[in-house]
mmCIF file of C-alpha atoms and ligand atoms in Angstrom:
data_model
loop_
_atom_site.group_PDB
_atom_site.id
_atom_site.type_symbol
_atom_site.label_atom_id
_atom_site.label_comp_id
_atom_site.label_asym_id
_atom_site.label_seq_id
_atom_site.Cartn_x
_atom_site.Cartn_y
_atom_site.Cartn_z
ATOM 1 C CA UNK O 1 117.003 110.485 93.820
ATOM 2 C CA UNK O 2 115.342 108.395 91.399
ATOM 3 C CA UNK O 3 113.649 109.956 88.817
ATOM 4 C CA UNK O 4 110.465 107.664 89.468
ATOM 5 C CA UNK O 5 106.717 108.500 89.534
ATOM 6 C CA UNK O 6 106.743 108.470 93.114
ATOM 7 C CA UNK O 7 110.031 111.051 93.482
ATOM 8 C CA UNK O 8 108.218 114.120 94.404
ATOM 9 C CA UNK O 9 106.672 112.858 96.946
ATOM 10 C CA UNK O 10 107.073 114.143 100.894
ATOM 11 C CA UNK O 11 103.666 113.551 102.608
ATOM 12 C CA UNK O 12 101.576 110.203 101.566
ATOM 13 C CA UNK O 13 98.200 109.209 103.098
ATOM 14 C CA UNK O 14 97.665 105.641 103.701
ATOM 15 C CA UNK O 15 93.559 104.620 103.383
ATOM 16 C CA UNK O 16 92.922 101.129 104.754
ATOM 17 C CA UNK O 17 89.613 99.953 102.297
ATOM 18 C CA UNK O 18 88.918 98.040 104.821
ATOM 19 C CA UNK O 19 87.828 100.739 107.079
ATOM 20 C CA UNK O 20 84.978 102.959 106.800
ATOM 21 C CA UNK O 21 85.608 106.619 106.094
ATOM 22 C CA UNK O 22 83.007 109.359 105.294
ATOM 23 C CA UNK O 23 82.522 111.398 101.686
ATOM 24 C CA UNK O 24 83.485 114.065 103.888
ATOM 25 C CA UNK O 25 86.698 113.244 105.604
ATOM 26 C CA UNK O 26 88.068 111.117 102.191
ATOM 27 C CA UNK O 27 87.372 115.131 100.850
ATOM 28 C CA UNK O 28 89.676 116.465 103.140
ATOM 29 C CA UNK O 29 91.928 114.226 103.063
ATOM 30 C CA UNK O 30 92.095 114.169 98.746
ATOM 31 C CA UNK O 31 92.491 118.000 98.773
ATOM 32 C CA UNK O 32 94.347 118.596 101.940
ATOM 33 C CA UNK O 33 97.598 118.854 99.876
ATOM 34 C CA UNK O 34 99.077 116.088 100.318
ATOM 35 C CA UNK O 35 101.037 114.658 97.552
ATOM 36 C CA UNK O 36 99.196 111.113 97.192
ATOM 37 C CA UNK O 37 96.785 108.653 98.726
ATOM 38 C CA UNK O 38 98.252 104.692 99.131
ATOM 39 C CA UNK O 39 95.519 102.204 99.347
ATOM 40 C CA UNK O 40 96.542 99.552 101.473
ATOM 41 C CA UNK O 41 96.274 97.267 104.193
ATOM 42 C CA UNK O 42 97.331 94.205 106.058
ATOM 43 C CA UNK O 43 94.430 92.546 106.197
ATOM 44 C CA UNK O 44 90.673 92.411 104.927
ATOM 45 C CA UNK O 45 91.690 93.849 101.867
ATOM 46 C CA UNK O 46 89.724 92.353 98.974
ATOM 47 C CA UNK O 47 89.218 93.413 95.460
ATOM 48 C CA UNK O 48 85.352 94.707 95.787
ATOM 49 C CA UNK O 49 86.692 96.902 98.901
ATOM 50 C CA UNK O 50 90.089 98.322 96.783
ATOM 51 C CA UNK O 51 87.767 99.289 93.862
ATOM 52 C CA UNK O 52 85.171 100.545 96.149
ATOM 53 C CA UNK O 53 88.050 102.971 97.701
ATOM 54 C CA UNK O 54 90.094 103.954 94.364
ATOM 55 C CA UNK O 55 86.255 104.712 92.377
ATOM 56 C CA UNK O 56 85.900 107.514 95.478
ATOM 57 C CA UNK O 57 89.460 108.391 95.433
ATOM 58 C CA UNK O 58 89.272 108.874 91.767
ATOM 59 C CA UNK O 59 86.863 111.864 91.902
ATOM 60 C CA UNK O 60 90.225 113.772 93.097
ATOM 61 C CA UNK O 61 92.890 114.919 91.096
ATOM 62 C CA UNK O 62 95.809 113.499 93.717
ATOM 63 C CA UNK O 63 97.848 111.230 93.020
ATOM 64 C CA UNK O 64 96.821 107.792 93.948
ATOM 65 C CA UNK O 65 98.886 103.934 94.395
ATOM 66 C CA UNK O 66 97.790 100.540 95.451
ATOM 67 C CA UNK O 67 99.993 98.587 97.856
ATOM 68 C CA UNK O 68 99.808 95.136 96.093
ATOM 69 C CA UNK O 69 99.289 93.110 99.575
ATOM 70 C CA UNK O 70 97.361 90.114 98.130
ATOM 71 C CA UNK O 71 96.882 87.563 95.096
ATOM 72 C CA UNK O 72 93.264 88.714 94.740
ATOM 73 C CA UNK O 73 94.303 92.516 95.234
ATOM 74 C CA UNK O 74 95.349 93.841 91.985
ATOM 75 C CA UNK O 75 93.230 96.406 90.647
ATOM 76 C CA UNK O 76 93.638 98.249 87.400
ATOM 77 C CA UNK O 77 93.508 101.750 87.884
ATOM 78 C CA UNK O 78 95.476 103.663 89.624
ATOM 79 C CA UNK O 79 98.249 105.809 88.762
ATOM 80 C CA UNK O 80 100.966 103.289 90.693
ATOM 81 C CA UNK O 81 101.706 100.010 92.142
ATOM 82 C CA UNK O 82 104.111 99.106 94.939
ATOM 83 C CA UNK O 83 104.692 95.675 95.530
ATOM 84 C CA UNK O 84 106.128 95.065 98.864
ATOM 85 C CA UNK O 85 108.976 92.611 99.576
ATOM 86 C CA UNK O 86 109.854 92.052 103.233
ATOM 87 C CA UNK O 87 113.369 92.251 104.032
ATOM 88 C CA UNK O 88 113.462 91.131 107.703
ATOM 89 C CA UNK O 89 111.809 87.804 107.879
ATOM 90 C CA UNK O 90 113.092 84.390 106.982
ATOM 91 C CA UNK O 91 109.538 83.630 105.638
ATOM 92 C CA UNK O 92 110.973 83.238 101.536
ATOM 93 C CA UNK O 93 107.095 83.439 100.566
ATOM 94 C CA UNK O 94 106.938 87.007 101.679
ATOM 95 C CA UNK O 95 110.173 87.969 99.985
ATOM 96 C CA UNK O 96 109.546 86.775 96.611
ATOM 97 C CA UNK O 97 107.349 84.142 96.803
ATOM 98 C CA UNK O 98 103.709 86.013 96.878
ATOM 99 C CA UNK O 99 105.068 88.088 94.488
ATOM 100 C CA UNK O 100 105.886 85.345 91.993
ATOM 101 C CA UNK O 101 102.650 83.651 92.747
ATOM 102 C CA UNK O 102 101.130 87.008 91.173
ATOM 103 C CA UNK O 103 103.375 87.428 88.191
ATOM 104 C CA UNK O 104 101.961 83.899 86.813
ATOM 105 C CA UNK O 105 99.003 85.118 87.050
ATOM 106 C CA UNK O 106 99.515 88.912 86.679
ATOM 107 C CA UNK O 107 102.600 89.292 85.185
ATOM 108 C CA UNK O 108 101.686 90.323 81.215
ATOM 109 C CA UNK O 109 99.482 92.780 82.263
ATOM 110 C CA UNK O 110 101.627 94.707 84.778
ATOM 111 C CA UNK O 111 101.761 98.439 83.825
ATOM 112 C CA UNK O 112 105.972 98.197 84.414
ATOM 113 C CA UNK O 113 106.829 101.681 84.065
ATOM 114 C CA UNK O 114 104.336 102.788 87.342
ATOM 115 C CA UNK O 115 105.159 99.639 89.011
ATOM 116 C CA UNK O 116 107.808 100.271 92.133
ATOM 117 C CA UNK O 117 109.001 97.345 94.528
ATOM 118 C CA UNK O 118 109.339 98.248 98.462
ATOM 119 C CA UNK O 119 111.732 96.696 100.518
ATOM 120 C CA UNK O 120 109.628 96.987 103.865
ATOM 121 C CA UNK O 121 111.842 96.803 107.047
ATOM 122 C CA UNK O 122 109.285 95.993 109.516
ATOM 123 C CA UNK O 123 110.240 97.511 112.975
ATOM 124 C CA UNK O 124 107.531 97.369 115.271
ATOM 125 C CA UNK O 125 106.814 93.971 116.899
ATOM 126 C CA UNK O 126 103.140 94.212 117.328
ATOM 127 C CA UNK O 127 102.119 96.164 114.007
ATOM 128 C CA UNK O 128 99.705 93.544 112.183
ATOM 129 C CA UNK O 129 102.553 93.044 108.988
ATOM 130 C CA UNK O 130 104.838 92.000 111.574
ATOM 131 C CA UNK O 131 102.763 89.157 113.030
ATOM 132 C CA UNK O 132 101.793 88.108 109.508
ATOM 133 C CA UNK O 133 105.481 87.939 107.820
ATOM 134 C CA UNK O 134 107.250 86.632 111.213
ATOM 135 C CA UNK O 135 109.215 89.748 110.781
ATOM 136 C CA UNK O 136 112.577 90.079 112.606
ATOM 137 C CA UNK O 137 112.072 93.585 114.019
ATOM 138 C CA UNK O 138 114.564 93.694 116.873
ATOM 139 C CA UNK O 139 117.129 95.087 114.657
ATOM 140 C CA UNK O 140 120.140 97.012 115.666
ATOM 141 C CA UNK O 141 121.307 99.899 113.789
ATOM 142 C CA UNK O 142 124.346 97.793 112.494
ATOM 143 C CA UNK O 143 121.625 95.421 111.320
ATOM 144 C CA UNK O 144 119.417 97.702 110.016
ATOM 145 C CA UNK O 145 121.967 99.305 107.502
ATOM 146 C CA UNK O 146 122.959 96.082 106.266
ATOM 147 C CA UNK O 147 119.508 95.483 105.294
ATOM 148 C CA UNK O 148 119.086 99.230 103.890
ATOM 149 C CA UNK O 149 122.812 98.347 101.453
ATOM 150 C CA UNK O 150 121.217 94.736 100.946
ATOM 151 C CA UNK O 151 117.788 96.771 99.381
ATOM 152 C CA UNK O 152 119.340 99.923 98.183
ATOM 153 C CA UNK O 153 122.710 98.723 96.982
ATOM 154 C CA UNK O 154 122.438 94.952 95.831
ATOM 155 C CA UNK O 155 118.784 94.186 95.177
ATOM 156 C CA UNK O 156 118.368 98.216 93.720
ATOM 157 C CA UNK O 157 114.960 98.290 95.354
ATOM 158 C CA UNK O 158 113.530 101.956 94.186
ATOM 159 C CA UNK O 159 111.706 102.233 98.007
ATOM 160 C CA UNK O 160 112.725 101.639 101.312
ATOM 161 C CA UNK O 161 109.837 101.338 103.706
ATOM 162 C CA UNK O 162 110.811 101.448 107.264
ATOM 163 C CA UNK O 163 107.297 100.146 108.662
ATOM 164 C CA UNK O 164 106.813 100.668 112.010
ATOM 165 C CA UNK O 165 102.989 101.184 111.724
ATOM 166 C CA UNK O 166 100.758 101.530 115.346
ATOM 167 C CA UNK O 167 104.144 103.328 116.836
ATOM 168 C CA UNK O 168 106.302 106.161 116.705
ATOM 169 C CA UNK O 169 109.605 104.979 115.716
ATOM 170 C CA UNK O 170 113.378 105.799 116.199
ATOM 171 C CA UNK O 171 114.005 108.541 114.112
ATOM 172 C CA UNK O 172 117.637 108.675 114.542
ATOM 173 C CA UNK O 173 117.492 104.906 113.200
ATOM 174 C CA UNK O 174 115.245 106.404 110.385
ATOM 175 C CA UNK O 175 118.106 108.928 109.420
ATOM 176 C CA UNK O 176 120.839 106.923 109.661
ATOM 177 C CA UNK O 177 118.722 104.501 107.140
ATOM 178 C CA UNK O 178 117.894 107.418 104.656
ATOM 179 C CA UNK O 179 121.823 108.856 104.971
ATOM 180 C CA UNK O 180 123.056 104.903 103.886
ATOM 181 C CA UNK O 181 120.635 105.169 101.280
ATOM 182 C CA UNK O 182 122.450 106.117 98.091
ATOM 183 C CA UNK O 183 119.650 105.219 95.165
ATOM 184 C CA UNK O 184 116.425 104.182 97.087
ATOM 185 C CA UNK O 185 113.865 107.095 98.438
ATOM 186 C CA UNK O 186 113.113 106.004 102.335
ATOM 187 C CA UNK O 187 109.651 105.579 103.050
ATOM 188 C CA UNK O 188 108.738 105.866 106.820
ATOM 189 C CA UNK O 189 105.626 105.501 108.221
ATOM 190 C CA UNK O 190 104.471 104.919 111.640
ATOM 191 C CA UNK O 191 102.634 107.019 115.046
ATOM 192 C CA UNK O 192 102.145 109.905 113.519
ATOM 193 C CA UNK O 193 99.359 111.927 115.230
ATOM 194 C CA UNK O 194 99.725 115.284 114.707
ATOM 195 C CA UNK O 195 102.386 118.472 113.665
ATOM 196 C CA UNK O 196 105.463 117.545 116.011
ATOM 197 C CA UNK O 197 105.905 114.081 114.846
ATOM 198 C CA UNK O 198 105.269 114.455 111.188
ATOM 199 C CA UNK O 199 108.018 116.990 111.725
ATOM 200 C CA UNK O 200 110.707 114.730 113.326
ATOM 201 C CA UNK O 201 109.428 112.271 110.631
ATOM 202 C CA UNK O 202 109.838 114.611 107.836
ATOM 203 C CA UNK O 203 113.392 115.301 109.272
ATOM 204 C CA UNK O 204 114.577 111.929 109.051
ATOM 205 C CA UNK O 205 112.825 110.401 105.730
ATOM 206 C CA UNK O 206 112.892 111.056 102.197
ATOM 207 C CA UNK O 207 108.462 110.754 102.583
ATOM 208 C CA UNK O 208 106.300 110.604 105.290
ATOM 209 C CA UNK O 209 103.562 107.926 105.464
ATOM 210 C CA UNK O 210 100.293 108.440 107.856
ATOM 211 C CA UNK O 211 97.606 106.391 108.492
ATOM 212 C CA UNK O 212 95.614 105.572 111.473
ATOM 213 C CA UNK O 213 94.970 108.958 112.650
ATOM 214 C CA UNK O 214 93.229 109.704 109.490
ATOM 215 C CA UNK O 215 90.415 107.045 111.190
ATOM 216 C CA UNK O 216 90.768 108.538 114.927
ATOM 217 C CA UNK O 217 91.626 112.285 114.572
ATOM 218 C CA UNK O 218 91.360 113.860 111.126
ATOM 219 C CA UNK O 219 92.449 117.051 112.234
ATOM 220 C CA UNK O 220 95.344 115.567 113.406
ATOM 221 C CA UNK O 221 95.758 113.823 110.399
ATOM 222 C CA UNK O 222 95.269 117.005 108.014
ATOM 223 C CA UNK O 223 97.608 119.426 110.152
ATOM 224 C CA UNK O 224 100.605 116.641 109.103
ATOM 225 C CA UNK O 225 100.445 117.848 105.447
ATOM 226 C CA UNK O 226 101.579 121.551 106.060
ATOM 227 C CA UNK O 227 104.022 120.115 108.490
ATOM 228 C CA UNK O 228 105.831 117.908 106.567
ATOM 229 C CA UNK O 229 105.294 119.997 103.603
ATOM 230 C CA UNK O 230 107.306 123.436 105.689
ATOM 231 C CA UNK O 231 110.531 120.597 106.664
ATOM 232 C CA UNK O 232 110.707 120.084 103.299
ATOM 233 C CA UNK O 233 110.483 123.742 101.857
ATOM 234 C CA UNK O 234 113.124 125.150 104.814
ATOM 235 C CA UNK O 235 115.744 122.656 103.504
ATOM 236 C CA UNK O 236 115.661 124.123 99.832
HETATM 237 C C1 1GP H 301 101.003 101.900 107.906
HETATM 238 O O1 1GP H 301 103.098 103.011 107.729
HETATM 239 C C2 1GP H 301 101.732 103.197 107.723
HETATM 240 O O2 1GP H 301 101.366 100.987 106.919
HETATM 241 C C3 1GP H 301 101.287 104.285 108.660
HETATM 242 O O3 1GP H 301 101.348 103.890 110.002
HETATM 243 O O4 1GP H 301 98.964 103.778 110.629
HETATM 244 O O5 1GP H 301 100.733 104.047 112.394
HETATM 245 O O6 1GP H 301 100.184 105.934 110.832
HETATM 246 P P1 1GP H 301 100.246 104.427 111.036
#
């Protein structure tokens, strides 16, 4: 694929520091098996709260990236960055514009070589990041694999993040993104609650991104690892 920090991995947990989660279930969820921990959110994230999360985190030996989501949101630390550029809105400022904003501030101390740009293709109308970036998410598959050559082929974007967080998405969309994909590894994340969906997930991306069910049903949340983990193993 891509020979990037991020390659190896199938099955990501997504931590919101905004939310409260117990020593005990950020335990299970650092040595469940997965193969790394994002810290990230749409909203409320702030640095005191991102340091707060990674200084737990860090206790673990897993692997462990911040989501750069806001100006005041870049922590040192942590073994990788993603910086996410929307793809589907006609809002410029979340293309490049935020991101710019940081690099004159930011941009001689960015740690380059664990740094990774997303191109997010936001799919799910009412998932928070759609609202915020006035993201065009009714997209038809001949749009969506325009957008997938426009990240993967012309902008060479190392990740592409097919968002469709609250929601279980179309994972024959999902496949036909990853099979269009030539260079970038396809994130998806979205709905996942449990063994049959991180399955169908796992079948259709490169890695498999779950997040609210860690806060709702960590059971749930822990029995994705092995799933995801036994698609993977069965195609080798
Ligand atoms: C959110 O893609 C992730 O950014 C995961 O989505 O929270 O719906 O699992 P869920």
């Amino acid at each position: 694929m891509n020979g990037s920090w991020f390659a190896s991995w199938r099955h990501v947990f997504k931590l919101d520091p905004e939310r409260v989660i117990s020593d005990e279930a950020l335990d299970a969820i650092c040595t469940s098996g997965t193969d790394a921990i994002i810290v990230g959110g749409s909203s409320g994230v702030t640095f005191e709260n991102i340091v707060d999360l990674m200084s737990r985190i860090r206790r673990y030996e897993v692997d462990c990236a911040l989501e750069v989501s806001t100006l005041d949101g870049a922590v040192p630390g942590f073994d990788g960055y993603f910086i996410p550029l929307v793809l589907n809105t006609s809002r410029a400022e979340w293309i490049t514009g935020w991101q710019t904003e940081g690099l004159k501030e930011y941009g001689t101390f960015v740690p380059w070589e664990e740094t990774a740009a997303q191109g997010y293709i936001i799919l799910n109308a009412e998932a928070t990041a759609a609202k915020l970036t006035e993201a065009q998410t009714e997209l038809t598959e001949t749009d969506l694999i325009a957008h997938v050559r426009m990240a993967d082929r012309l902008m060479r974007l190392p990740v592409i993040y097919l968002e469709y967080s609250g929601r279980f998405g179309d994972m024959q969309l999902v496949k036909r993104a990853r099979t269009s994909a030539v260079h970038a590894q396809v994130f998806y994340g979205g709905g996942i609650d449990g063994v049959d969906k991180a399955r169908q997930a796992a079948e259709a991306a490169h890695t498999v991104v779950v997040g609210n069910i860690v806060y709702s049903d960590l059971a749930a949340a822990l029995s994705t690892v092995s799933a995801v983990h036994e698609v993977v193993s069965s195609r080798l």
